[in-house]
PDB file of C-alpha atoms in Angstrom:
ATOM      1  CA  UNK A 264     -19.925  -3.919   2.535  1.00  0.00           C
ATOM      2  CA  UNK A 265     -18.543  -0.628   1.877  1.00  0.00           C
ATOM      3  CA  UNK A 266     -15.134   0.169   0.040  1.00  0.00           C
ATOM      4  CA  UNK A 267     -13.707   3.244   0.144  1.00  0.00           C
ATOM      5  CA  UNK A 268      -9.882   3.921  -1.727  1.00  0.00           C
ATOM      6  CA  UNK A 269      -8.670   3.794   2.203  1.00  0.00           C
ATOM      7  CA  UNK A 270     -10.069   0.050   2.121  1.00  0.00           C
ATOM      8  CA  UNK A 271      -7.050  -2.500   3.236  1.00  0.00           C
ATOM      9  CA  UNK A 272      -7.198  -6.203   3.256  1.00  0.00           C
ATOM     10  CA  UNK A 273      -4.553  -8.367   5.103  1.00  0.00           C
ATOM     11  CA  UNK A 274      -2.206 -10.377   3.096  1.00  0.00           C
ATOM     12  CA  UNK A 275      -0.628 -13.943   4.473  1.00  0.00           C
ATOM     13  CA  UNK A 276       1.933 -12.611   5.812  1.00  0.00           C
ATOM     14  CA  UNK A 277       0.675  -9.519   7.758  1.00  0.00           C
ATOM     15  CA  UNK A 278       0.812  -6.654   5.584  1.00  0.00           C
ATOM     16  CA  UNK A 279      -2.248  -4.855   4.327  1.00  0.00           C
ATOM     17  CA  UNK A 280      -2.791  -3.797   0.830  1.00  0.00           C
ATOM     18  CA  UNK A 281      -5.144  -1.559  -1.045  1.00  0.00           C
ATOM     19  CA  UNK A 282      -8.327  -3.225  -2.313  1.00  0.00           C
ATOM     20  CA  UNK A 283      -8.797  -0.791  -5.398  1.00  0.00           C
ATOM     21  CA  UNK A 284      -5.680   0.093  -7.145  1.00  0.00           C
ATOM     22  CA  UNK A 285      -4.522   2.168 -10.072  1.00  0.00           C
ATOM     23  CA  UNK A 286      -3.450  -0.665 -13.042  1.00  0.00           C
ATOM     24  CA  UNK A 287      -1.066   0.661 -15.670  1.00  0.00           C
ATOM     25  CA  UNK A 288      -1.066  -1.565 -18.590  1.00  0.00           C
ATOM     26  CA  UNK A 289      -1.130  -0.568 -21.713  1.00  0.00           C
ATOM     27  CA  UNK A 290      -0.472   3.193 -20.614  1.00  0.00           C
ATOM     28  CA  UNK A 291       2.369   4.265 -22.386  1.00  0.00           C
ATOM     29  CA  UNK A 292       5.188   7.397 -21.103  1.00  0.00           C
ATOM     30  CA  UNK A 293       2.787   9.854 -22.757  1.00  0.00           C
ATOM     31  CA  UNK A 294      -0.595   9.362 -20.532  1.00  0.00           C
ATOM     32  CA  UNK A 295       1.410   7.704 -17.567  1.00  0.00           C
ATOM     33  CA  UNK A 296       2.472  10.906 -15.647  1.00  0.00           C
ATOM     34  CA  UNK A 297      -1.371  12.331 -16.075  1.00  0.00           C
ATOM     35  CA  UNK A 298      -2.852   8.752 -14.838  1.00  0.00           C
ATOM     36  CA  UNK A 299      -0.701   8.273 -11.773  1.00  0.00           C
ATOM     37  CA  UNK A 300      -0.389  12.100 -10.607  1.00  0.00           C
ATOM     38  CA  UNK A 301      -3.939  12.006 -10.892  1.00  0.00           C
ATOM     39  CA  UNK A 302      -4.806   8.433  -9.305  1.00  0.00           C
ATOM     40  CA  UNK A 303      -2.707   9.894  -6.102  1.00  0.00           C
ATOM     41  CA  UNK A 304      -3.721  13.063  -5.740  1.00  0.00           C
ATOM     42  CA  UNK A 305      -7.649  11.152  -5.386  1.00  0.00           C
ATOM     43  CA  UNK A 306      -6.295   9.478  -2.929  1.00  0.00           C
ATOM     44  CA  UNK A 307      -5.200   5.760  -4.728  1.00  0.00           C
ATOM     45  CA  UNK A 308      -2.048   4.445  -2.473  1.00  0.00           C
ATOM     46  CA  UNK A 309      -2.101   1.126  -4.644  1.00  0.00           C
ATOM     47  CA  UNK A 310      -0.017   1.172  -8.303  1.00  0.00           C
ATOM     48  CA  UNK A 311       0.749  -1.770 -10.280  1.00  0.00           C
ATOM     49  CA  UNK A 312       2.983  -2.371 -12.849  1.00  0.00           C
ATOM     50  CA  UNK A 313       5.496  -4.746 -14.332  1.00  0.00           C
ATOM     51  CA  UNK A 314       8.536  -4.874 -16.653  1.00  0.00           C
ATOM     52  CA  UNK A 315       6.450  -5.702 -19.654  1.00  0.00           C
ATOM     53  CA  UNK A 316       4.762  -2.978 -19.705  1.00  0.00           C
ATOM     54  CA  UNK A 317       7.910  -0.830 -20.240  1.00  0.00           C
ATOM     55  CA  UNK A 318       6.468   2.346 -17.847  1.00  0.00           C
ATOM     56  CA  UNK A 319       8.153   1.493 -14.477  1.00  0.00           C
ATOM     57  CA  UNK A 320      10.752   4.559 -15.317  1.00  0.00           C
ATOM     58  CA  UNK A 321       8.082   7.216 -16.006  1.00  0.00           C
ATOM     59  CA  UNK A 322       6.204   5.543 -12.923  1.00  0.00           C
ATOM     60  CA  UNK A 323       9.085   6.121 -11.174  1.00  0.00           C
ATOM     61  CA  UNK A 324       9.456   9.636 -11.826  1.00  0.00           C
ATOM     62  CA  UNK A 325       5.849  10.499 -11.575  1.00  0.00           C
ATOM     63  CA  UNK A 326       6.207   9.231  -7.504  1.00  0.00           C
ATOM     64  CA  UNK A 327       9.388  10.668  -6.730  1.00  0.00           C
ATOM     65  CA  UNK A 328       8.192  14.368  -8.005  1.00  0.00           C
ATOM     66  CA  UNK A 329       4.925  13.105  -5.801  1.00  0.00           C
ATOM     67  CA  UNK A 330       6.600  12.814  -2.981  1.00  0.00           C
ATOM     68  CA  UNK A 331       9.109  15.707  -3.351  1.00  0.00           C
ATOM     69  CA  UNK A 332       6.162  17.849  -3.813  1.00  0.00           C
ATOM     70  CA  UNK A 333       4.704  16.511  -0.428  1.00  0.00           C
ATOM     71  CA  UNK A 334       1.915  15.067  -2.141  1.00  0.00           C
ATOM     72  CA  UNK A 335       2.335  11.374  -0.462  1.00  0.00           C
ATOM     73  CA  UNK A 336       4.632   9.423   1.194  1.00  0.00           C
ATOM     74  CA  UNK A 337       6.621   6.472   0.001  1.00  0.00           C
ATOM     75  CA  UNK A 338       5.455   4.414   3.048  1.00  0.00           C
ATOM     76  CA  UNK A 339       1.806   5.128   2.332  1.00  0.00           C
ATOM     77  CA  UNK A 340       2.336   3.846  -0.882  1.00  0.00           C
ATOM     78  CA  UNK A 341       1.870  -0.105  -1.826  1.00  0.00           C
ATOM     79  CA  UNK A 342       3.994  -0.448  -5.489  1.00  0.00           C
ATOM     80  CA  UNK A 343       3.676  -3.883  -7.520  1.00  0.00           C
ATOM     81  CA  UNK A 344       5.607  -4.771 -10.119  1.00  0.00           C
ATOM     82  CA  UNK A 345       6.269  -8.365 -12.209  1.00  0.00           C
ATOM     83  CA  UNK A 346       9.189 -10.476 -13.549  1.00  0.00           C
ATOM     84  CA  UNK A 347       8.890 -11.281 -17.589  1.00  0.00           C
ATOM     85  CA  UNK A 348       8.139 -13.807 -19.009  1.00  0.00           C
ATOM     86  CA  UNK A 349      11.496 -13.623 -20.442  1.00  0.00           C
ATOM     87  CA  UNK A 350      13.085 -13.001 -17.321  1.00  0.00           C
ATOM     88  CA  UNK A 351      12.354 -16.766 -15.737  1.00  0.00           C
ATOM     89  CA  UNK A 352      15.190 -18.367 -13.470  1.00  0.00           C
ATOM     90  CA  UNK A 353      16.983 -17.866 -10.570  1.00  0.00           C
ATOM     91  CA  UNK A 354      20.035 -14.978 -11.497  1.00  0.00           C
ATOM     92  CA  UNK A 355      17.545 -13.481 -14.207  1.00  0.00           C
ATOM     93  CA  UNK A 356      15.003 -12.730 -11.456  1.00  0.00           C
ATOM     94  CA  UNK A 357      17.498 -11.398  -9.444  1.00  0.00           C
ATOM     95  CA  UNK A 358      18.869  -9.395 -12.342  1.00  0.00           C
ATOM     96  CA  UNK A 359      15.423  -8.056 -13.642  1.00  0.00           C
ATOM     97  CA  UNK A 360      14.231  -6.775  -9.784  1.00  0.00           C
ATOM     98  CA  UNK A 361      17.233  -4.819  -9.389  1.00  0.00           C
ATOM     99  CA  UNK A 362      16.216  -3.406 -12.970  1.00  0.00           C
ATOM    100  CA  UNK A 363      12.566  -2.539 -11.982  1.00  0.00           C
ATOM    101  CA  UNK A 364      13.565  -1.344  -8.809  1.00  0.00           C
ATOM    102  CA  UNK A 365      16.407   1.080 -10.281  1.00  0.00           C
ATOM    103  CA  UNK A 366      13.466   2.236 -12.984  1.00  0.00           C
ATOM    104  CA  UNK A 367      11.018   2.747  -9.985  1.00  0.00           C
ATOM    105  CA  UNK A 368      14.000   5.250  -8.093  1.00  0.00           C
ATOM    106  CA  UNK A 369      12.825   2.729  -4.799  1.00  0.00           C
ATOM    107  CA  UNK A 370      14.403   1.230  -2.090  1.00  0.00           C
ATOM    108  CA  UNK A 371      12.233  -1.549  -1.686  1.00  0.00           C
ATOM    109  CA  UNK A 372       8.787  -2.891  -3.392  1.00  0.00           C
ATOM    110  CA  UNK A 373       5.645  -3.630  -2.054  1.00  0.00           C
ATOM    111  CA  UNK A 374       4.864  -6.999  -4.025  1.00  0.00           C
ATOM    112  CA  UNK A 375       7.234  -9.017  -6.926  1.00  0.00           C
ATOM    113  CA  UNK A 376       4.622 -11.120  -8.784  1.00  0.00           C
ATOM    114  CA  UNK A 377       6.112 -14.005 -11.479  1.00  0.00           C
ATOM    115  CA  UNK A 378       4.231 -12.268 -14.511  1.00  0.00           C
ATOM    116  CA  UNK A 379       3.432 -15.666 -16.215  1.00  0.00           C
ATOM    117  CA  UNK A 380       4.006 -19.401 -15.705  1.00  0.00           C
ATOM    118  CA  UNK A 381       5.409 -19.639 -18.968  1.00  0.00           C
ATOM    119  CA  UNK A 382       8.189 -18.435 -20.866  1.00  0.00           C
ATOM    120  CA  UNK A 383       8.510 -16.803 -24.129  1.00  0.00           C
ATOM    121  CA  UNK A 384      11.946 -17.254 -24.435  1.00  0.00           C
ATOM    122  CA  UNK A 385      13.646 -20.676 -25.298  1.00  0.00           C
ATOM    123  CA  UNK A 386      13.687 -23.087 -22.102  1.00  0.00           C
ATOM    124  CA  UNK A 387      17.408 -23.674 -21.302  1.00  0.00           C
ATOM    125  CA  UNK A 388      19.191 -27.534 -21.658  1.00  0.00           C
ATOM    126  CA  UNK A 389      17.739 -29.663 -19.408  1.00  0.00           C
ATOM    127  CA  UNK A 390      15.562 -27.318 -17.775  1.00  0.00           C
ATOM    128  CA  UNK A 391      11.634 -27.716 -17.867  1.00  0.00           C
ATOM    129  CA  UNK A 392       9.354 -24.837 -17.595  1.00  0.00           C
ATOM    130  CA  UNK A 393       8.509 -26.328 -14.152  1.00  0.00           C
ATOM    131  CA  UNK A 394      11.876 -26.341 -12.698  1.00  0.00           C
ATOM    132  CA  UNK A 395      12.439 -22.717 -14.022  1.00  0.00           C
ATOM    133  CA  UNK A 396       9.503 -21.627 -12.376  1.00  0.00           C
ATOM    134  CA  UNK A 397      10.554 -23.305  -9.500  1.00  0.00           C
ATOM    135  CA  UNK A 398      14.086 -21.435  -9.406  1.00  0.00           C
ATOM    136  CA  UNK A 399      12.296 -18.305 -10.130  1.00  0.00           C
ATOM    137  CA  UNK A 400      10.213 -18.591  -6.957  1.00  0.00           C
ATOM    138  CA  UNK A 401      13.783 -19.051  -5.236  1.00  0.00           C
ATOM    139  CA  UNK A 402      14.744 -15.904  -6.293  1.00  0.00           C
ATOM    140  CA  UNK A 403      11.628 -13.851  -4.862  1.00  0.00           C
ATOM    141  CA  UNK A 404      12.136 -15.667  -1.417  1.00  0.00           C
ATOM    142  CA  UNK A 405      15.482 -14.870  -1.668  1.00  0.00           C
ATOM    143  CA  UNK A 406      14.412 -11.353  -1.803  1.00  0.00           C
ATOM    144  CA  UNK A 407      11.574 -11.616   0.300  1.00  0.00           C
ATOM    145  CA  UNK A 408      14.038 -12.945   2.903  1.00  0.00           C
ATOM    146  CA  UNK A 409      16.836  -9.923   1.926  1.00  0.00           C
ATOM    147  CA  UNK A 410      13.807  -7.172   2.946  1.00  0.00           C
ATOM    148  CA  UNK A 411      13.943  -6.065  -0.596  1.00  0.00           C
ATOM    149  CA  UNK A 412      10.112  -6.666  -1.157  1.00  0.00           C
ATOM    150  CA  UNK A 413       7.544  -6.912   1.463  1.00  0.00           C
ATOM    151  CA  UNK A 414       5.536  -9.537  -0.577  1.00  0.00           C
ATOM    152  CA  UNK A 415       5.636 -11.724  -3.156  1.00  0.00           C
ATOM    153  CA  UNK A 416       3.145 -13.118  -5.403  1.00  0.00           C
ATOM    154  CA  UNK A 417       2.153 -14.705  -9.064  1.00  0.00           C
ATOM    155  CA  UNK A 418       0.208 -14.041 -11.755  1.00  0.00           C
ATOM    156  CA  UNK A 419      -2.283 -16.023 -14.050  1.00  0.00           C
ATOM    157  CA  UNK A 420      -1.004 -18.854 -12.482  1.00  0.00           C
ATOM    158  CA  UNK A 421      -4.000 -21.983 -12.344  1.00  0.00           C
ATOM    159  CA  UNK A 422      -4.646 -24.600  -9.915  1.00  0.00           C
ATOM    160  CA  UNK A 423      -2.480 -26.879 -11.183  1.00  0.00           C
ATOM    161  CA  UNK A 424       0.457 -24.470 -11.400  1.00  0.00           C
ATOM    162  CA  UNK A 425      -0.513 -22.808  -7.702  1.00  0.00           C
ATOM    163  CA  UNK A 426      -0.910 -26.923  -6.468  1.00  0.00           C
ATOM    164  CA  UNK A 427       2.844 -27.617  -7.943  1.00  0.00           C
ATOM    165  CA  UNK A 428       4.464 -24.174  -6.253  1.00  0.00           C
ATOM    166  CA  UNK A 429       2.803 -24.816  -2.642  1.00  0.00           C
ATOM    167  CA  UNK A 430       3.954 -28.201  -2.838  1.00  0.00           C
ATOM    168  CA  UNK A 431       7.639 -27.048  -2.919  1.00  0.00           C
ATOM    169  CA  UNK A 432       7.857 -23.577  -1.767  1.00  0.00           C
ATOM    170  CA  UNK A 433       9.416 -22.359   1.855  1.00  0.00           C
ATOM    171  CA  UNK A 434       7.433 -19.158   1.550  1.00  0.00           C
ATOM    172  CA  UNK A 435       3.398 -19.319   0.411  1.00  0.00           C
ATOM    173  CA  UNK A 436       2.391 -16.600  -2.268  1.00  0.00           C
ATOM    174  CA  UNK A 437       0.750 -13.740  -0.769  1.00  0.00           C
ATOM    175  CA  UNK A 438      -1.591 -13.627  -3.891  1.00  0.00           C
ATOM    176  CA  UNK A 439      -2.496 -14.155  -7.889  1.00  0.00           C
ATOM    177  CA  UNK A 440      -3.113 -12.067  -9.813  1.00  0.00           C
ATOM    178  CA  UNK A 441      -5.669 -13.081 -12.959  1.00  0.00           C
ATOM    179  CA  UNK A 442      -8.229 -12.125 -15.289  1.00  0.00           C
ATOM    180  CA  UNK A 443     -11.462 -12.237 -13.373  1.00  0.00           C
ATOM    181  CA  UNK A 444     -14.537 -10.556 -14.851  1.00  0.00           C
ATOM    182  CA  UNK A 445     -18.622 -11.917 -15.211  1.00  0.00           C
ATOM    183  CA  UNK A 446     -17.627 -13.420 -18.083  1.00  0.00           C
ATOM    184  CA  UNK A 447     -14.678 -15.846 -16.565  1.00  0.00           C
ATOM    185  CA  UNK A 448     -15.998 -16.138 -13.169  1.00  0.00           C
ATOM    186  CA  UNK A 449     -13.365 -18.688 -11.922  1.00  0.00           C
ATOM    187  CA  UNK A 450     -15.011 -19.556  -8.919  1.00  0.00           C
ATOM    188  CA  UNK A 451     -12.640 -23.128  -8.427  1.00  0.00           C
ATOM    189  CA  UNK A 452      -9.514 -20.315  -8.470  1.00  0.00           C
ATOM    190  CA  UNK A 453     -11.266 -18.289  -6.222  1.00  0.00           C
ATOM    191  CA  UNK A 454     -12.552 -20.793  -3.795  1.00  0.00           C
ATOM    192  CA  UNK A 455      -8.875 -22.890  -4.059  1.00  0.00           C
ATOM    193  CA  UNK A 456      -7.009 -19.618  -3.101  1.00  0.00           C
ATOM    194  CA  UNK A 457      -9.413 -18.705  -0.110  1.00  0.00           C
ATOM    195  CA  UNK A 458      -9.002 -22.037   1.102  1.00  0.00           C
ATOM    196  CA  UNK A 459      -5.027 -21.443   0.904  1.00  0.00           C
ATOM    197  CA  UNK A 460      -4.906 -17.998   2.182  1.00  0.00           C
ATOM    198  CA  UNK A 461      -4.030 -16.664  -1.283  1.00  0.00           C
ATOM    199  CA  UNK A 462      -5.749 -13.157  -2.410  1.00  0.00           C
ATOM    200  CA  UNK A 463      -7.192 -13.076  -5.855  1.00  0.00           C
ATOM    201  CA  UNK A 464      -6.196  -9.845  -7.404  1.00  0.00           C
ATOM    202  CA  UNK A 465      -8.348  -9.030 -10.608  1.00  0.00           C
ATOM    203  CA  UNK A 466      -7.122  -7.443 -14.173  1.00  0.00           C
ATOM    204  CA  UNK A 467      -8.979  -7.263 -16.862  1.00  0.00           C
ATOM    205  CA  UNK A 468     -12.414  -6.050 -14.796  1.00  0.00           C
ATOM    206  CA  UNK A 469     -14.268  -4.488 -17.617  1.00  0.00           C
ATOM    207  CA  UNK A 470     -13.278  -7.899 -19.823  1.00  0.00           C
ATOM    208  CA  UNK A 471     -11.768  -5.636 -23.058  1.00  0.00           C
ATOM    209  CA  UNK A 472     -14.548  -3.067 -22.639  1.00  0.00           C
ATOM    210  CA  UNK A 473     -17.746  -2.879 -24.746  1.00  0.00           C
ATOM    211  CA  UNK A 474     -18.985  -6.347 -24.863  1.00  0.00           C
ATOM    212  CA  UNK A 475     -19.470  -6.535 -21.149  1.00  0.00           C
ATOM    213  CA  UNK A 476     -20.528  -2.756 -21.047  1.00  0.00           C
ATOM    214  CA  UNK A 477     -23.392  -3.075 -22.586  1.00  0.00           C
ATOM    215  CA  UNK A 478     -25.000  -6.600 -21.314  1.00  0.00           C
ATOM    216  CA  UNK A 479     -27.873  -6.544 -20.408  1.00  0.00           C
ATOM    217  CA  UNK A 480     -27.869  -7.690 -16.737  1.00  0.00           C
ATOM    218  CA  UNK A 481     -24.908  -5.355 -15.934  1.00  0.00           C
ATOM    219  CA  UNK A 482     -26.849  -2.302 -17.483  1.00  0.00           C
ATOM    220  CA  UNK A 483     -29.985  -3.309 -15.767  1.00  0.00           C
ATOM    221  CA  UNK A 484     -28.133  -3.410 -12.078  1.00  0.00           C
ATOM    222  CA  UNK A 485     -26.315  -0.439 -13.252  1.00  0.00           C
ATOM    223  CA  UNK A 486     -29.555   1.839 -13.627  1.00  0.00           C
ATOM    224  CA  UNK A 487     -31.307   0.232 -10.727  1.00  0.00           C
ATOM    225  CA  UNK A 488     -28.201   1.176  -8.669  1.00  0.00           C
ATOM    226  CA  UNK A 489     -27.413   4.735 -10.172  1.00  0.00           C
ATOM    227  CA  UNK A 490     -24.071   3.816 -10.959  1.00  0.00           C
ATOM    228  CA  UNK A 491     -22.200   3.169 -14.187  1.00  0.00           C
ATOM    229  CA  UNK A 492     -21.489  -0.393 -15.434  1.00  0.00           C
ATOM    230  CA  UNK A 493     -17.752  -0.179 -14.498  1.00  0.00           C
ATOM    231  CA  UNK A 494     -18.507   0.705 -10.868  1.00  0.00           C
ATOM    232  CA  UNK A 495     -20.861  -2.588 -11.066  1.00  0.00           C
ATOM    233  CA  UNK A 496     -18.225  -4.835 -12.503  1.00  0.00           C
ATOM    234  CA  UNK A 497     -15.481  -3.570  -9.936  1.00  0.00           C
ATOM    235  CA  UNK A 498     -17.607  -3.836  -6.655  1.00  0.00           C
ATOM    236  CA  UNK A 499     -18.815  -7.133  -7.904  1.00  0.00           C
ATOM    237  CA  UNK A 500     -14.854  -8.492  -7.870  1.00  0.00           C
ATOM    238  CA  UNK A 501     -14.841  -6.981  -4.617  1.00  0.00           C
ATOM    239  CA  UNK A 502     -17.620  -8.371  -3.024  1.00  0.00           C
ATOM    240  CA  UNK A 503     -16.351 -11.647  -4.087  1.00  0.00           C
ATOM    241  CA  UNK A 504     -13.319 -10.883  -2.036  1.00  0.00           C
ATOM    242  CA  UNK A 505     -10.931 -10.254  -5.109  1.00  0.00           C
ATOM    243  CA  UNK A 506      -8.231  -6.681  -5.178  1.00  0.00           C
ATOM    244  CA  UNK A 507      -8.965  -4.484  -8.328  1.00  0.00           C
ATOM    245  CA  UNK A 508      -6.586  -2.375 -10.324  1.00  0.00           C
ATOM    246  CA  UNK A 509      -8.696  -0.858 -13.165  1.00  0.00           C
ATOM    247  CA  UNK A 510      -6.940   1.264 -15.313  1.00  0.00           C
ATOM    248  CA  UNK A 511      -7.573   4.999 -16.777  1.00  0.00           C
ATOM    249  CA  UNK A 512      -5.956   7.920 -18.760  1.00  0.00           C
ATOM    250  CA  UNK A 513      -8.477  10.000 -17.850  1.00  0.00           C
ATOM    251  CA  UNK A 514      -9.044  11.954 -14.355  1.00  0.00           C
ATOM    252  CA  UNK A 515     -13.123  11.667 -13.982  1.00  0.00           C
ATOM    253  CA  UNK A 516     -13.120   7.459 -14.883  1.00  0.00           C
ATOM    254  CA  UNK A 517      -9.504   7.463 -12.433  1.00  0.00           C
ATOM    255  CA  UNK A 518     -12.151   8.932  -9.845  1.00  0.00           C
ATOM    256  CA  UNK A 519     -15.272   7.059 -10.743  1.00  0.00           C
ATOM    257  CA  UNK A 520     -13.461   3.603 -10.293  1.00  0.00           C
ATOM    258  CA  UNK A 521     -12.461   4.308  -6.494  1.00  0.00           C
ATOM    259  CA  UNK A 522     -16.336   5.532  -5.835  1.00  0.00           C
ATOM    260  CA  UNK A 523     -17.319   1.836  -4.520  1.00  0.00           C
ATOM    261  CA  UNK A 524     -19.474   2.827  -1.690  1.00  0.00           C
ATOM    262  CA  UNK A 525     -22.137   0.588  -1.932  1.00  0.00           C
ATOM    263  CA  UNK A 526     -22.886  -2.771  -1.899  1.00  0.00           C
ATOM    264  CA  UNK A 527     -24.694  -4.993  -4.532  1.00  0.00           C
ATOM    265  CA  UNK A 528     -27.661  -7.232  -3.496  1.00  0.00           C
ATOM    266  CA  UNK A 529     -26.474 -11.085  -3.253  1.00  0.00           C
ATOM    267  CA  UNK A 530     -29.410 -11.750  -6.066  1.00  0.00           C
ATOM    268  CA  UNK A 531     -27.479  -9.611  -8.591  1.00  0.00           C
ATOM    269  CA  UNK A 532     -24.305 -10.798  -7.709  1.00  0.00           C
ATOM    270  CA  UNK A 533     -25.423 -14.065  -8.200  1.00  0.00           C
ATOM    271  CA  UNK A 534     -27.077 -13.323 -11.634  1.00  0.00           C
ATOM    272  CA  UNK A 535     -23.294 -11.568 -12.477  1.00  0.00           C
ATOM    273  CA  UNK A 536     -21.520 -14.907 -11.412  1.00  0.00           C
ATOM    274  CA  UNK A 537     -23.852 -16.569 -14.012  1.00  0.00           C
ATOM    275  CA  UNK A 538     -22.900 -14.720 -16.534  1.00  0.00           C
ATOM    276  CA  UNK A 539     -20.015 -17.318 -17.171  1.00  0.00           C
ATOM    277  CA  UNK A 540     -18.586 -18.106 -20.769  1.00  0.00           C
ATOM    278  CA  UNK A 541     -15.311 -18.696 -19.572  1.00  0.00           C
ATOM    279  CA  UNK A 542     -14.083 -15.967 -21.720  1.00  0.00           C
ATOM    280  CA  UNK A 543     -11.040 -14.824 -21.845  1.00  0.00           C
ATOM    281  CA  UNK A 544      -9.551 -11.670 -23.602  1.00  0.00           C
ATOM    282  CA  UNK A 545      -5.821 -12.110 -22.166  1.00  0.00           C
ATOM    283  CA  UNK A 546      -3.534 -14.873 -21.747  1.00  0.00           C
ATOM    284  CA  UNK A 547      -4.576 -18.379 -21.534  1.00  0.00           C
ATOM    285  CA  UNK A 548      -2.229 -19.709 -18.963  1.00  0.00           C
ATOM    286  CA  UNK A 549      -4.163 -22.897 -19.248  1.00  0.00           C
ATOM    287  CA  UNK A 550      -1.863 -24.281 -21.997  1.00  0.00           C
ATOM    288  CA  UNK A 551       1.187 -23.660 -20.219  1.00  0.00           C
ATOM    289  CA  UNK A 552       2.479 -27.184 -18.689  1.00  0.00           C
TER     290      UNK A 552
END
């Protein structure tokens, strides 16, 4: 199994998408131009990013000087972005992709992904967070069905609440996107979404950073392999058919994390998988009803 940044995968409804992207969390207007400019130019095609993370303008900018400079084009280029958590419900969906989209400077988007199953904000009168969900899901098919976004999607989103939305939706999610690392190796997810044709797209792939660094079976494959613990934690999402989107400031680890060339034994994949604790570092979208 050999990934290269070219490497596609076919979503549910056709399209292809990018198995190793460029993720943008946490990487504010100062370091975002430097990331993405230099994600492209290495030949990423995949950027996510969401309204949360308040960068979709200075995204935005960064791909339209991109592709004024001749440096890509927008159809090569697969762009995610999310609905808040705030931003639940039918006409606030609506509202916040024409927001994200305006930010972006794009005609259409790639994937809209529900952030979160749950809501910040105060649940309206005689609403439950179910039924806004629900309506929220309305309003991606609605612009799914409009040709506004090519795909649509959720995020952190668990069996129960992925049971609940195929039980009612017209149009299946294309994928999920969740924390997924050795140390919360949800195989049930994983194995429900296969069996439903749902991709598992991974965040949080180097689990907060150090702890996971440094254990012991990842450094161990890492040296026998010759390649550095990230590149061991990303292929291994990979080769357990998950998308990746690790993030970087920096031009060298941007690089490094689309150099997935090679393929990891099954034996040390499965000694990865046991690394279980079901530890999470992110949000615990298991307490949301």
């Amino acid at each position: 199994m050999s990934e290269s940044i070219k490497s596609t995968i076919q979503l549910n409804n056709g399209i292809r998408i990018p198995v190793i992207g460029l993720g943008t969390y946490l990487t504010d207007d100062a370091d975002i131009e430097k990331s993405v400019r230099s994600a492209i130019e290495q030949g990423y095609r995949h950027i996510d990013t969401a309204s949360y993370y308040k960068n979709e303008k200075k995204i935005g900018d960064t791909i339209k000087q991109l592709i004024q400079e001749g440096k890509v084009k927008r159809e090569e280029l697969f762009i995610t972005t999310k609905v808040g958590t705030w931003q639940h419900g039918y006409d606030n969906a609506l509202k916040a992709f024409q927001e994200s989209l305006e930010k972006l400077q794009l005609d259409y988007l790639d994937c809209y992904l529900i952030h979160y199953p749950g809501t910040y904000s105060e649940i309206p009168a005689g609403e439950t967070m179910s039924s806004l969900r629900a309506k929220t899901w309305k309003a991606l098919e609605k612009l799914y069905e409009d040709k506004k976004v090519r795909s649509i999607g959720v995020s952190n989103y668990t069996e129960s609440h992925l049971h609940e939305l195929l039980s009612s939706c017209e149009i299946k999610p294309v994928m999920n996107q969740v924390e997924f690392h050795p140390y919360l190796f949800q195989e049930g997810l994983l194995n429900y979404c296969k069996l439903n044709g749902i991709v598992l797209e991974a965040y949080g792939s180097l689990a907060g950073g150090h702890e996971i660094l440094t254990e012991h079976v990842v450094l161990e494959i890492s040296n026998q392999m010759n390649k550095s613990p990230a590149q061991i934690l990303l292929k291994w999402a990979i080769q357990n058919g998950l998308i990746v989107i690790p993030k970087s400031i920096k031009p060298e680890r941007v690089r490094e994390n689309s150099l997935l060339d090679f393929t990891i034994s099954d034996e040390n994949i499965q000694k990865l998988n046991h690394l279980n604790k079901n530890k999470r570092f992110y949000w615990d979208p298991n307490n949301v009803n």
